[in-house]
Coordinates of C-alpha atoms in Angstrom, one line a residue:
M208 CA 0.0 0.1 0.0
E209 CA 1.6 3.3 -1.1
S210 CA 0.7 6.8 0.5
K211 CA 1.1 10.3 -1.4
H212 CA 4.5 10.6 0.5
E213 CA 6.0 7.4 -0.9
K214 CA 5.0 8.4 -4.5
D215 CA 7.5 10.2 -6.8
V216 CA 7.5 13.8 -6.8
D217 CA 6.2 15.7 -9.4
T218 CA 8.5 18.7 -10.0
S219 CA 6.1 20.3 -12.5
S220 CA 4.1 21.9 -9.5
I221 CA 7.1 23.7 -8.0
P222 CA 6.5 27.3 -8.5
S223 CA 9.1 29.4 -10.1
G224 CA 10.6 33.1 -9.0
N225 CA 11.8 32.9 -5.6
A226 CA 10.9 29.4 -4.7
P227 CA 13.7 26.9 -4.3
R228 CA 15.0 25.1 -7.5
Y229 CA 15.9 21.4 -7.6
E230 CA 18.7 19.8 -9.8
F231 CA 17.8 16.0 -10.7
Y232 CA 20.5 13.4 -11.5
D233 CA 19.0 10.6 -13.5
P234 CA 21.7 7.8 -13.5
S235 CA 19.6 5.7 -16.1
K236 CA 20.5 8.5 -18.9
E237 CA 24.2 7.8 -18.7
S238 CA 25.8 5.3 -20.8
V239 CA 26.3 1.8 -19.6
W240 CA 29.9 2.0 -19.3
T241 CA 29.4 4.9 -16.9
R242 CA 26.7 3.2 -15.1
V243 CA 28.9 0.1 -14.5
G244 CA 31.9 2.0 -13.8
L245 CA 34.0 1.3 -16.7
S246 CA 34.6 4.9 -18.2
L247 CA 36.6 7.6 -17.1
E248 CA 33.0 9.5 -17.0
S249 CA 32.1 7.2 -14.1
F250 CA 34.5 8.7 -11.8
K251 CA 33.2 12.1 -12.0
R252 CA 30.9 13.3 -8.9
A253 CA 27.6 12.7 -9.5
P254 CA 25.9 16.1 -9.7
G255 CA 23.3 16.5 -6.6
T256 CA 22.0 13.2 -5.3
T257 CA 20.0 10.6 -7.0
G258 CA 16.7 12.0 -5.9
G259 CA 17.4 15.8 -5.9
Q260 CA 19.5 18.7 -4.3
V261 CA 18.4 22.1 -3.2
V262 CA 20.6 24.5 -5.2
A263 CA 19.0 27.9 -4.3
G264 CA 16.3 29.9 -2.3
G265 CA 13.9 29.9 0.4
N266 CA 14.2 29.7 4.2
N267 CA 11.7 27.4 4.9
V268 CA 12.0 23.8 4.4
N269 CA 8.6 22.1 3.5
D270 CA 7.8 18.3 3.3
L271 CA 9.0 18.3 -0.5
E272 CA 12.3 19.5 0.2
R273 CA 12.9 17.6 3.1
V274 CA 12.2 14.4 1.1
L275 CA 14.4 15.5 -1.9
A276 CA 17.2 16.4 0.7
D277 CA 17.1 13.3 2.3
A278 CA 17.5 11.2 -0.9
P279 CA 20.4 8.9 -0.9
M280 CA 23.5 9.7 -3.0
L281 CA 24.0 6.1 -3.5
Q282 CA 22.0 4.5 -6.2
Q283 CA 19.6 2.0 -5.5
K284 CA 21.1 -0.9 -7.6
M285 CA 20.4 -3.9 -5.3
K286 CA 17.8 -6.4 -6.3
P287 CA 15.8 -8.6 -3.8
R288 CA 17.8 -11.5 -4.5
H289 CA 21.0 -9.8 -3.7
L290 CA 19.6 -8.5 -0.3
Q291 CA 18.3 -11.9 0.5
M292 CA 21.5 -13.9 -0.2
I293 CA 23.5 -11.1 1.5
A294 CA 21.4 -11.7 4.7
V295 CA 21.4 -15.5 4.3
G296 CA 24.8 -16.4 3.3
G297 CA 26.9 -13.0 3.2
S298 CA 28.6 -13.5 6.5
I299 CA 29.8 -17.1 6.0
G300 CA 33.3 -17.3 5.5
T301 CA 36.4 -17.6 8.1
G302 CA 34.6 -17.7 11.2
L303 CA 32.6 -20.8 10.3
F304 CA 34.8 -22.5 8.2
V305 CA 38.1 -22.2 9.9
G306 CA 37.2 -20.4 13.1
S307 CA 35.1 -22.7 14.3
G308 CA 37.7 -25.3 14.6
S309 CA 39.6 -23.1 17.0
A310 CA 36.2 -22.8 18.9
L311 CA 35.9 -26.6 19.1
R312 CA 39.3 -27.1 20.5
V313 CA 38.8 -24.5 23.1
G314 CA 35.0 -25.0 24.1
G315 CA 34.1 -28.4 23.2
P316 CA 31.2 -29.6 21.0
A317 CA 28.7 -28.6 23.5
G318 CA 30.6 -25.4 24.1
I319 CA 30.4 -24.2 20.7
L320 CA 26.7 -25.1 20.4
V321 CA 26.0 -22.9 23.4
A322 CA 28.0 -20.0 22.3
W323 CA 26.6 -20.0 18.7
L324 CA 22.9 -20.3 19.9
L325 CA 23.3 -17.6 22.5
I326 CA 24.8 -15.2 20.0
G327 CA 22.4 -16.5 17.3
V328 CA 19.4 -15.7 19.4
M329 CA 20.5 -12.4 20.2
L330 CA 21.4 -11.7 16.7
I331 CA 17.8 -12.3 15.6
N332 CA 16.7 -9.6 17.8
V333 CA 19.2 -7.5 16.5
T334 CA 18.2 -8.1 13.0
Q335 CA 14.4 -7.4 13.8
A336 CA 15.3 -4.3 15.2
I337 CA 17.2 -3.2 12.3
G338 CA 14.7 -4.3 9.9
E339 CA 12.0 -2.1 11.5
M340 CA 14.2 0.9 11.5
S341 CA 15.6 0.6 8.0
I342 CA 12.4 0.1 6.4
L343 CA 10.9 3.3 7.8
Y344 CA 14.2 5.1 7.5
P345 CA 16.3 3.7 4.6
V346 CA 19.0 6.3 4.9
S347 CA 22.4 6.5 3.9
G348 CA 25.0 5.2 6.5
G349 CA 22.2 2.8 8.0
F350 CA 22.5 2.3 11.7
Y351 CA 25.3 4.8 12.2
T352 CA 23.0 7.5 10.9
L353 CA 20.3 6.2 13.1
A354 CA 22.4 6.3 16.1
V355 CA 23.2 9.9 15.4
R356 CA 19.4 10.7 15.5
F357 CA 18.2 8.4 18.4
L358 CA 21.1 7.9 20.5
D359 CA 23.6 10.8 20.8
P360 CA 26.1 12.2 18.2
S361 CA 29.2 11.6 20.3
F362 CA 28.3 8.1 20.7
A363 CA 27.4 7.6 17.1
F364 CA 31.0 9.1 16.3
A365 CA 32.5 6.6 18.6
M366 CA 30.4 3.6 16.9
G367 CA 30.9 4.8 13.5
W368 CA 34.7 5.1 13.6
N369 CA 34.9 2.0 15.6
Y370 CA 33.0 0.2 12.8
V371 CA 35.3 1.6 10.1
F372 CA 38.3 0.5 11.7
Q373 CA 36.7 -3.0 12.5
W374 CA 36.4 -3.7 8.7
A375 CA 39.5 -1.9 7.6
I376 CA 41.4 -4.2 10.0
V377 CA 39.5 -7.4 9.0
L378 CA 40.2 -6.7 5.2
P379 CA 44.0 -7.5 5.3
L380 CA 43.1 -10.7 7.7
E381 CA 40.9 -11.9 5.0
I382 CA 43.6 -11.4 2.2
T383 CA 46.0 -13.1 4.5
V384 CA 43.6 -16.0 5.2
A385 CA 43.0 -16.1 1.4
S386 CA 46.8 -16.6 0.8
T387 CA 47.3 -19.3 3.2
T388 CA 44.4 -21.1 2.0
V389 CA 46.0 -21.3 -1.4
Q390 CA 49.0 -23.1 0.3
Y391 CA 46.8 -25.7 0.9
W392 CA 47.9 -26.9 -2.5
G393 CA 51.8 -26.4 -2.1
E394 CA 53.7 -23.8 -0.4
D395 CA 56.3 -23.5 -3.2
I396 CA 53.9 -22.6 -5.9
M397 CA 54.3 -18.8 -4.9
P398 CA 55.5 -16.7 -1.8
I399 CA 52.8 -15.7 0.1
A400 CA 53.2 -11.9 -0.7
G401 CA 52.6 -12.7 -4.2
W402 CA 49.2 -14.4 -3.1
I403 CA 48.4 -11.3 -1.2
T404 CA 49.1 -9.0 -4.1
I405 CA 46.8 -11.2 -6.2
F406 CA 44.0 -11.2 -4.1
W407 CA 44.2 -7.6 -3.2
I408 CA 44.0 -6.8 -7.0
V409 CA 41.2 -9.1 -7.5
I410 CA 39.1 -7.4 -4.7
T411 CA 40.1 -3.8 -5.9
I412 CA 38.7 -5.1 -9.5
V413 CA 35.5 -6.3 -8.1
C414 CA 35.3 -2.9 -6.4
V415 CA 35.4 -0.8 -9.6
F416 CA 32.1 -2.3 -10.4
G417 CA 30.6 -0.4 -7.3
T418 CA 27.5 -1.6 -5.6
L419 CA 26.4 -3.8 -8.3
G420 CA 29.7 -5.7 -8.5
F421 CA 29.5 -6.2 -4.7
A422 CA 25.7 -7.5 -4.7
E423 CA 26.4 -10.0 -7.8
E424 CA 29.5 -11.4 -6.3
E425 CA 27.7 -11.5 -3.0
F426 CA 25.0 -13.4 -4.6
W427 CA 27.0 -16.1 -6.3
S428 CA 29.4 -16.7 -3.6
S429 CA 26.7 -17.1 -1.3
C430 CA 24.8 -19.7 -3.3
L431 CA 28.1 -21.6 -3.3
K432 CA 28.6 -21.2 0.4
L433 CA 25.2 -22.5 0.8
L434 CA 25.7 -25.4 -1.6
V435 CA 28.8 -26.6 0.1
V436 CA 27.4 -26.3 3.8
V437 CA 24.1 -28.2 2.9
M438 CA 26.3 -30.8 1.0
F439 CA 28.6 -31.1 4.0
I440 CA 25.5 -31.8 6.5
F441 CA 24.1 -34.5 4.2
I442 CA 27.6 -36.1 4.2
G443 CA 28.3 -35.7 7.7
I444 CA 24.8 -37.3 8.5
V445 CA 25.8 -40.3 6.5
C446 CA 29.3 -40.5 8.2
I447 CA 27.9 -40.3 11.6
C448 CA 25.9 -43.2 11.0
G449 CA 28.6 -45.0 9.5
G450 CA 28.0 -45.0 5.8
G451 CA 31.6 -43.3 4.9
P452 CA 33.7 -45.1 2.2
S453 CA 35.6 -48.4 3.5
G454 CA 38.8 -47.0 3.5
G455 CA 38.0 -43.9 5.8
E456 CA 37.3 -43.6 9.6
Y457 CA 33.5 -43.3 9.3
N458 CA 32.8 -46.6 8.0
Q459 CA 31.3 -47.6 11.4
Y460 CA 28.7 -45.8 13.5
I461 CA 30.0 -43.3 15.9
G462 CA 27.0 -41.4 16.9
G463 CA 28.0 -39.2 20.0
R464 CA 31.2 -40.9 20.7
Y465 CA 33.0 -37.8 20.9
W466 CA 30.7 -36.1 23.4
G467 CA 31.6 -38.8 25.7
D468 CA 35.6 -39.2 25.1
P469 CA 37.1 -36.7 25.1
G470 CA 33.8 -35.1 26.3
A471 CA 31.4 -32.3 25.5
F472 CA 33.2 -29.4 27.0
A473 CA 36.8 -28.9 26.5
N474 CA 37.6 -26.1 29.4
G475 CA 34.2 -26.3 31.4
F476 CA 32.5 -22.9 31.7
K477 CA 35.6 -20.9 31.0
G478 CA 35.7 -22.6 27.6
V479 CA 32.3 -21.5 26.8
C480 CA 33.1 -18.0 27.7
A481 CA 36.4 -18.1 25.5
V482 CA 34.5 -19.0 22.2
F483 CA 32.0 -16.0 22.4
V484 CA 33.9 -13.7 20.4
T485 CA 34.7 -16.3 17.8
A486 CA 30.9 -16.9 17.3
A487 CA 30.3 -13.1 17.2
F488 CA 33.2 -12.9 14.7
S489 CA 31.5 -15.7 12.4
F490 CA 28.2 -13.5 12.4
A491 CA 30.0 -10.4 11.8
G492 CA 28.4 -8.6 8.7
T493 CA 25.0 -9.8 9.3
E494 CA 23.9 -5.9 10.0
L495 CA 25.1 -5.1 6.6
V496 CA 21.3 -5.4 5.5
G497 CA 20.7 -2.3 7.3
L498 CA 23.4 -0.4 5.2
A499 CA 22.0 -2.0 2.1
A500 CA 18.6 -0.7 2.8
S501 CA 19.3 2.8 1.0
E502 CA 20.6 1.1 -2.1
T503 CA 17.6 -1.1 -2.5
P504 CA 14.7 0.3 -4.6
N505 CA 11.9 -0.8 -2.3
P506 CA 13.2 -1.9 1.2
R507 CA 9.6 -2.5 2.4
A508 CA 9.1 -5.5 0.1
T509 CA 12.6 -6.7 0.3
M510 CA 13.7 -6.1 3.8
P511 CA 11.5 -8.5 5.6
A512 CA 12.6 -11.4 3.9
A513 CA 16.2 -10.4 4.5
V514 CA 15.7 -10.1 8.2
K515 CA 13.8 -13.5 8.5
G516 CA 16.4 -15.1 6.2
T517 CA 18.7 -14.6 9.5
F518 CA 16.8 -17.0 11.4
W519 CA 17.0 -19.8 8.9
R520 CA 20.9 -19.1 8.4
I521 CA 21.4 -19.5 12.2
T522 CA 19.1 -22.8 12.6
L523 CA 19.9 -24.6 9.3
I524 CA 23.4 -23.6 8.6
Y525 CA 25.4 -22.7 11.7
V526 CA 23.7 -24.9 14.3
T527 CA 23.3 -27.9 12.1
S528 CA 26.8 -27.7 10.6
L529 CA 28.4 -27.1 14.2
T530 CA 26.5 -30.1 15.7
I531 CA 27.7 -32.3 12.6
I532 CA 31.3 -31.0 13.2
G533 CA 31.3 -31.8 17.0
L534 CA 30.0 -35.3 16.2
L535 CA 32.6 -36.0 13.6
I536 CA 35.7 -34.6 15.1
P537 CA 37.1 -34.7 18.8
Y538 CA 38.0 -31.5 20.3
N539 CA 41.4 -32.8 20.9
H540 CA 42.1 -33.4 17.4
P541 CA 45.7 -32.3 16.4
R542 CA 45.0 -30.4 13.1
L543 CA 42.4 -28.1 14.6
L544 CA 43.3 -24.4 14.5
G545 CA 45.6 -23.7 17.5
A546 CA 46.7 -27.2 18.3
P547 CA 50.3 -27.8 18.8
E548 CA 50.4 -29.8 15.5
S549 CA 48.2 -27.8 13.6
E550 CA 49.4 -26.4 10.2
G551 CA 46.9 -23.4 10.1
G552 CA 45.1 -22.1 7.2
A553 CA 42.6 -24.2 5.1
A554 CA 44.1 -27.4 6.6
A555 CA 42.8 -26.6 10.0
S556 CA 39.2 -26.2 8.7
P557 CA 37.0 -28.8 10.6
F558 CA 35.2 -29.2 7.2
V559 CA 38.3 -30.4 5.5
I560 CA 39.6 -32.3 8.5
A561 CA 36.3 -34.3 8.4
L562 CA 36.2 -34.9 4.9
D563 CA 39.9 -35.9 4.9
R564 CA 39.1 -38.5 7.7
A565 CA 36.0 -39.7 5.6
G566 CA 38.5 -40.7 2.9
I567 CA 36.2 -38.6 0.4
K568 CA 38.7 -37.8 -2.5
G569 CA 38.2 -34.4 -4.3
L570 CA 35.6 -32.8 -1.9
N571 CA 38.3 -31.4 0.4
H572 CA 39.6 -29.5 -2.5
F573 CA 36.3 -28.3 -3.4
V574 CA 35.5 -27.2 0.3
N575 CA 38.9 -25.5 0.1
I576 CA 38.2 -23.4 -2.8
T577 CA 34.9 -22.4 -1.4
I578 CA 36.9 -21.2 1.7
C579 CA 39.1 -19.2 -0.5
I580 CA 35.9 -17.7 -2.4
S581 CA 34.3 -17.0 1.0
V582 CA 37.3 -15.1 2.4
L583 CA 37.5 -13.0 -0.6
S584 CA 33.4 -12.4 -0.4
I585 CA 34.2 -11.3 3.3
G586 CA 37.0 -9.0 2.0
L587 CA 34.5 -7.4 -0.3
S588 CA 32.1 -6.8 2.4
C589 CA 34.9 -5.1 4.4
V590 CA 35.0 -2.6 1.6
Y591 CA 31.5 -2.2 1.2
A592 CA 30.6 -1.5 5.1
G593 CA 33.8 0.3 5.9
S594 CA 33.2 2.7 2.8
R595 CA 29.7 3.3 3.3
T596 CA 30.1 4.1 6.9
L597 CA 32.9 6.3 6.4
T598 CA 31.0 8.4 3.9
A599 CA 28.2 8.8 6.4
L600 CA 30.6 10.0 8.9
A601 CA 31.6 12.6 6.2
E602 CA 27.9 13.5 5.7
T603 CA 27.3 14.3 9.2
G604 CA 30.4 16.4 9.6
Y605 CA 32.4 13.7 11.7
A606 CA 35.1 12.8 9.0
P607 CA 36.8 14.9 6.5
K608 CA 34.4 16.5 4.0
F609 CA 36.1 14.9 0.8
F610 CA 34.8 11.4 1.9
D611 CA 31.5 12.2 0.9
Y612 CA 32.4 12.1 -2.7
V613 CA 30.2 9.8 -4.6
D614 CA 30.7 9.2 -8.3
K615 CA 28.5 8.7 -11.1
S616 CA 28.7 4.9 -10.8
S617 CA 27.4 5.1 -7.1
R618 CA 31.0 4.7 -5.5
P619 CA 31.9 6.5 -2.4
L620 CA 35.2 6.7 -4.2
Y621 CA 37.6 8.1 -1.7
S622 CA 36.1 5.9 1.1
V623 CA 36.7 2.8 -1.0
I624 CA 40.0 3.8 -1.7
V625 CA 41.0 4.4 1.8
I626 CA 39.6 1.0 2.9
L627 CA 41.3 -0.7 0.0
L628 CA 44.9 0.7 1.2
F629 CA 44.2 -1.0 4.5
G630 CA 44.7 -4.3 2.7
A631 CA 48.5 -3.5 2.4
L632 CA 48.6 -4.2 6.2
A633 CA 48.4 -8.0 5.0
Y634 CA 52.1 -7.7 4.0
V635 CA 53.2 -7.4 7.7
N636 CA 52.7 -11.2 7.8
V637 CA 55.4 -11.6 5.4
G638 CA 58.0 -10.0 8.2
A639 CA 59.5 -12.0 11.0
D640 CA 57.5 -9.8 13.6
G641 CA 54.6 -9.8 11.3
G642 CA 52.5 -12.0 13.4
T643 CA 52.7 -9.9 16.7
V644 CA 51.8 -6.7 14.7
F645 CA 49.0 -8.4 13.3
D646 CA 47.6 -9.8 16.6
W647 CA 47.7 -6.1 17.9
L648 CA 45.8 -5.1 14.7
L649 CA 43.1 -7.7 15.5
A650 CA 42.7 -6.9 19.1
L651 CA 41.5 -3.6 17.8
S652 CA 38.5 -5.0 16.1
G653 CA 38.1 -8.2 18.5
L654 CA 34.9 -6.8 20.2
S655 CA 33.7 -4.2 17.8
T656 CA 31.0 -6.2 16.4
L657 CA 29.5 -6.6 19.8
F658 CA 29.5 -2.8 20.3
T659 CA 27.7 -2.3 16.9
W660 CA 25.1 -4.9 17.6
L661 CA 24.7 -3.2 21.1
S662 CA 24.3 0.3 19.4
I663 CA 21.4 -1.2 17.1
C664 CA 19.4 -2.5 20.0
L665 CA 20.0 0.7 22.0
C666 CA 18.7 2.6 18.9
H667 CA 15.7 0.4 18.6
I668 CA 14.6 1.2 22.1
R669 CA 15.1 4.9 21.9
F670 CA 13.1 4.9 18.8
R671 CA 10.1 2.9 20.0
R672 CA 10.3 5.3 23.1
A673 CA 10.3 8.3 21.0
W674 CA 7.4 6.7 18.7
Q675 CA 5.4 6.3 21.7
V676 CA 5.8 9.8 23.4
Q677 CA 5.1 11.6 20.3
G678 CA 1.6 9.9 19.9
H679 CA 2.2 7.3 17.3
S680 CA 1.0 3.6 17.4
V681 CA 3.2 0.7 16.6
E682 CA 0.4 -0.1 14.0
E683 CA 1.8 2.6 11.9
L684 CA 5.1 0.6 11.3
P685 CA 5.2 -1.0 7.9
F686 CA 7.3 -3.8 9.8
Q687 CA 7.1 -4.6 13.6
A688 CA 10.0 -6.2 15.2
L689 CA 9.3 -9.7 16.5
G690 CA 9.9 -8.9 20.2
G691 CA 9.3 -5.2 20.0
A692 CA 11.3 -3.1 22.5
Y693 CA 11.5 -6.1 24.6
G694 CA 13.3 -8.0 22.1
S695 CA 16.1 -5.2 22.2
W696 CA 16.3 -5.1 25.8
F697 CA 17.0 -8.8 25.8
G698 CA 19.8 -8.1 23.0
V699 CA 21.3 -5.7 25.3
I700 CA 21.6 -8.0 28.3
L701 CA 23.0 -10.8 26.3
I702 CA 25.4 -8.5 24.9
V703 CA 26.4 -7.1 28.2
L704 CA 26.6 -10.8 29.6
V705 CA 29.1 -11.6 26.6
L706 CA 31.0 -8.5 27.5
I707 CA 31.3 -9.7 31.2
A708 CA 32.4 -13.1 30.1
Q709 CA 35.2 -11.8 27.8
F710 CA 36.5 -9.6 30.7
Y711 CA 36.5 -12.6 33.0
I712 CA 38.6 -14.5 30.2
A713 CA 40.9 -11.5 29.7
I714 CA 41.5 -11.6 33.4
W715 CA 41.6 -15.3 34.1
P716 CA 42.7 -16.8 30.7
I717 CA 42.6 -20.6 30.1
G718 CA 45.5 -22.2 31.3
G719 CA 45.7 -19.8 34.3
T720 CA 48.5 -17.0 34.8
E721 CA 51.0 -19.0 36.7
G722 CA 54.4 -18.3 35.4
L723 CA 53.4 -15.3 33.7
S724 CA 54.9 -11.9 34.3
G725 CA 52.7 -9.0 35.0
G726 CA 53.7 -7.4 31.3
E727 CA 52.5 -10.7 29.8
I728 CA 49.0 -10.9 31.8
A729 CA 48.5 -7.1 30.8
E730 CA 49.5 -8.0 27.0
G731 CA 47.0 -10.9 27.2
F732 CA 44.4 -8.8 28.6
F733 CA 44.5 -6.0 26.0
K734 CA 44.5 -8.4 23.2
V735 CA 41.2 -9.4 24.3
Y736 CA 39.8 -6.1 25.4
L737 CA 41.7 -3.5 23.5
A738 CA 38.5 -2.6 21.5
L739 CA 36.7 -1.3 24.7
P740 CA 39.4 1.4 25.8
V741 CA 39.5 2.4 22.0
M742 CA 35.6 3.1 22.0
I743 CA 35.9 5.0 25.1
L744 CA 38.5 7.2 23.4
F745 CA 36.6 7.5 20.4
Y746 CA 33.5 8.8 22.6
I747 CA 35.8 11.3 24.4
I748 CA 37.0 12.8 21.1
G749 CA 33.5 12.9 19.6
Y750 CA 32.0 14.6 22.7
A751 CA 35.0 17.1 23.1
W752 CA 34.6 18.0 19.2
K753 CA 30.7 18.5 19.2
R754 CA 29.8 18.8 23.0
T755 CA 26.3 16.7 22.3
L756 CA 24.0 15.1 24.7
P757 CA 21.3 12.6 24.0
Q758 CA 18.0 14.3 23.1
R759 CA 14.8 13.6 25.3
A760 CA 12.3 11.2 23.7
H761 CA 10.0 13.9 22.6
E762 CA 12.6 15.9 20.9
I763 CA 13.8 13.4 18.6
D764 CA 13.2 14.0 14.8
L765 CA 10.8 11.0 13.5
D766 CA 9.9 12.5 10.2
T767 CA 13.4 13.5 8.5
G768 CA 13.9 10.5 5.9
R769 CA 11.0 8.7 7.0
K770 CA 9.6 6.7 3.9
S771 CA 6.1 5.5 5.2
W772 CA 3.5 7.7 6.3
L773 CA 0.5 5.4 6.4
T774 CA -2.0 5.9 9.1
V775 CA -3.2 3.1 11.7
E776 CA -6.5 2.8 9.6
E777 CA -4.5 2.5 6.2
M778 CA -2.2 -0.2 7.9
R779 CA -5.2 -2.1 9.4
Q780 CA -6.8 -2.2 6.2
Y781 CA -3.7 -3.3 4.5
R782 CA -3.1 -6.0 7.0
A783 CA -7.0 -7.2 6.8
E784 CA -6.4 -7.6 3.0
R785 CA -3.4 -9.9 3.6
K786 CA -5.2 -12.1 6.1
N787 CA -7.8 -13.1 3.5
A788 CA -5.0 -14.6 1.4
P789 CA -4.8 -18.3 1.0
L790 CA -3.4 -20.3 3.8
H791 CA -0.4 -21.5 1.9
I792 CA 0.5 -17.7 1.2
R793 CA 0.0 -16.5 4.6
I794 CA 2.1 -19.5 6.1
Y795 CA 5.1 -18.7 3.4
R796 CA 4.8 -14.7 4.7
I797 CA 5.0 -15.8 8.3
L798 CA 8.1 -17.9 7.5
F799 CA 9.9 -15.9 4.8
T800 CA 8.5 -12.6 4.4
N801 CA 6.4 -10.0 6.3

């Protein structure tokens, strides 16, 4: 259902004379080479925004001017299939394929299920919250821009820069992992510096195609990742039941053998606490659907399916595959990541280890190729998320102004270049002390994902409060979060508990502190918890710069950028019409759409 506010604006009714004039930029009138970013013209700055820009006149800002001024500079190139696959498979990468092996070694098969389930339940509430807000406010910068409005500009400054640096640091990590993944087939083929260069160039080339290049790559790589995970689940079930090849280790029933010996928990309660960050890292990027909302033509139609896709990914992909891994591999297996005999890289992936033990020839190489592609996919997500947030920081005055440059191919050009330059940090792994430097770089982003999710939940709580105080009904919302404000409070509580658990591990690490010096204990603490003091530092800088405080609920602006102006009566009529749909359509909507 569409209201007059949601329809295209007819500029023919705008009076001339002293009234404001609007300059429109229609990307569809450019050549196809410019639109896909393959011409010199495409790098020129887009004149105005895709919706329009005030260029002269007037002191009063009416509704028309506000709608035009809020139009995003980034073109709406993403299709529904892109957004849905980004939500379902976009963040599947190093965390699941490789990091889950380290988590299995530290937490045991039961430990990783507890950690992933808790993080997953919390994440469902986060995505529901961001879905509700992004459909109503599909603004450039996503949850960062919402944090400026609903929380506090100083806190948003800290969260935004923290998010930019998180992805800027993860980019060289993913390039390094991709390089070591290729070495599974032989370390003498090419030095690691050569592979780093190749993968860096590949990511840069895809970035030339802008949003469409990222969306298409994410769609097809997500399809491949989902295929591999589903295939592994079926193979794993057969192997657990003893149906593996005669030459492998799974030619007889094993069931829950490894839950009894060596056990379900590797290091008890402390082991469970230690794998929370690995679980959070594996889910990092799920919030990208909030950033992508402004680059989707009709978020109202596409976002609900993307949000609900998160539930199916957590249930069917992560939980099921981790259960299979815990049944196939004991937590004390010597090849798992972090074990004394581990070779690291793709060889330490529990997916590869399980297929090697099964004696299924060829599939381990197929999985390894998938790991390599998924790592590159996450690298592209780093550039996408980091550059869009950096551009939003510039648009709100919290980053140098030139970062708001968006070209005719809808690339935030300077932001993309800066994030890509961070990929050069991957070369520190070539040096003798590279590992130490890289550990500290990773420490900067260790808890960043949790802070981002915390800010999304807090934004939603404040939004719901302002919505109520200013006389609105939740029935006006085109999409309602499953748990409402209570779901976001539940998410906040879980995130705080995870942060407390990580503090506990930072102070009393697995293995104890006996024999360690004070400097070594402090170093271990900050490698786990460095992101917190960095976040606090960013907040102090933001407050000292702008001197802002949170607004009261009745002062929060609920109109600027709002894309749905339907009344309660209109929404009731809309929902009543949907209730009259056939049963199978209603069931499909409940499970997969809105």
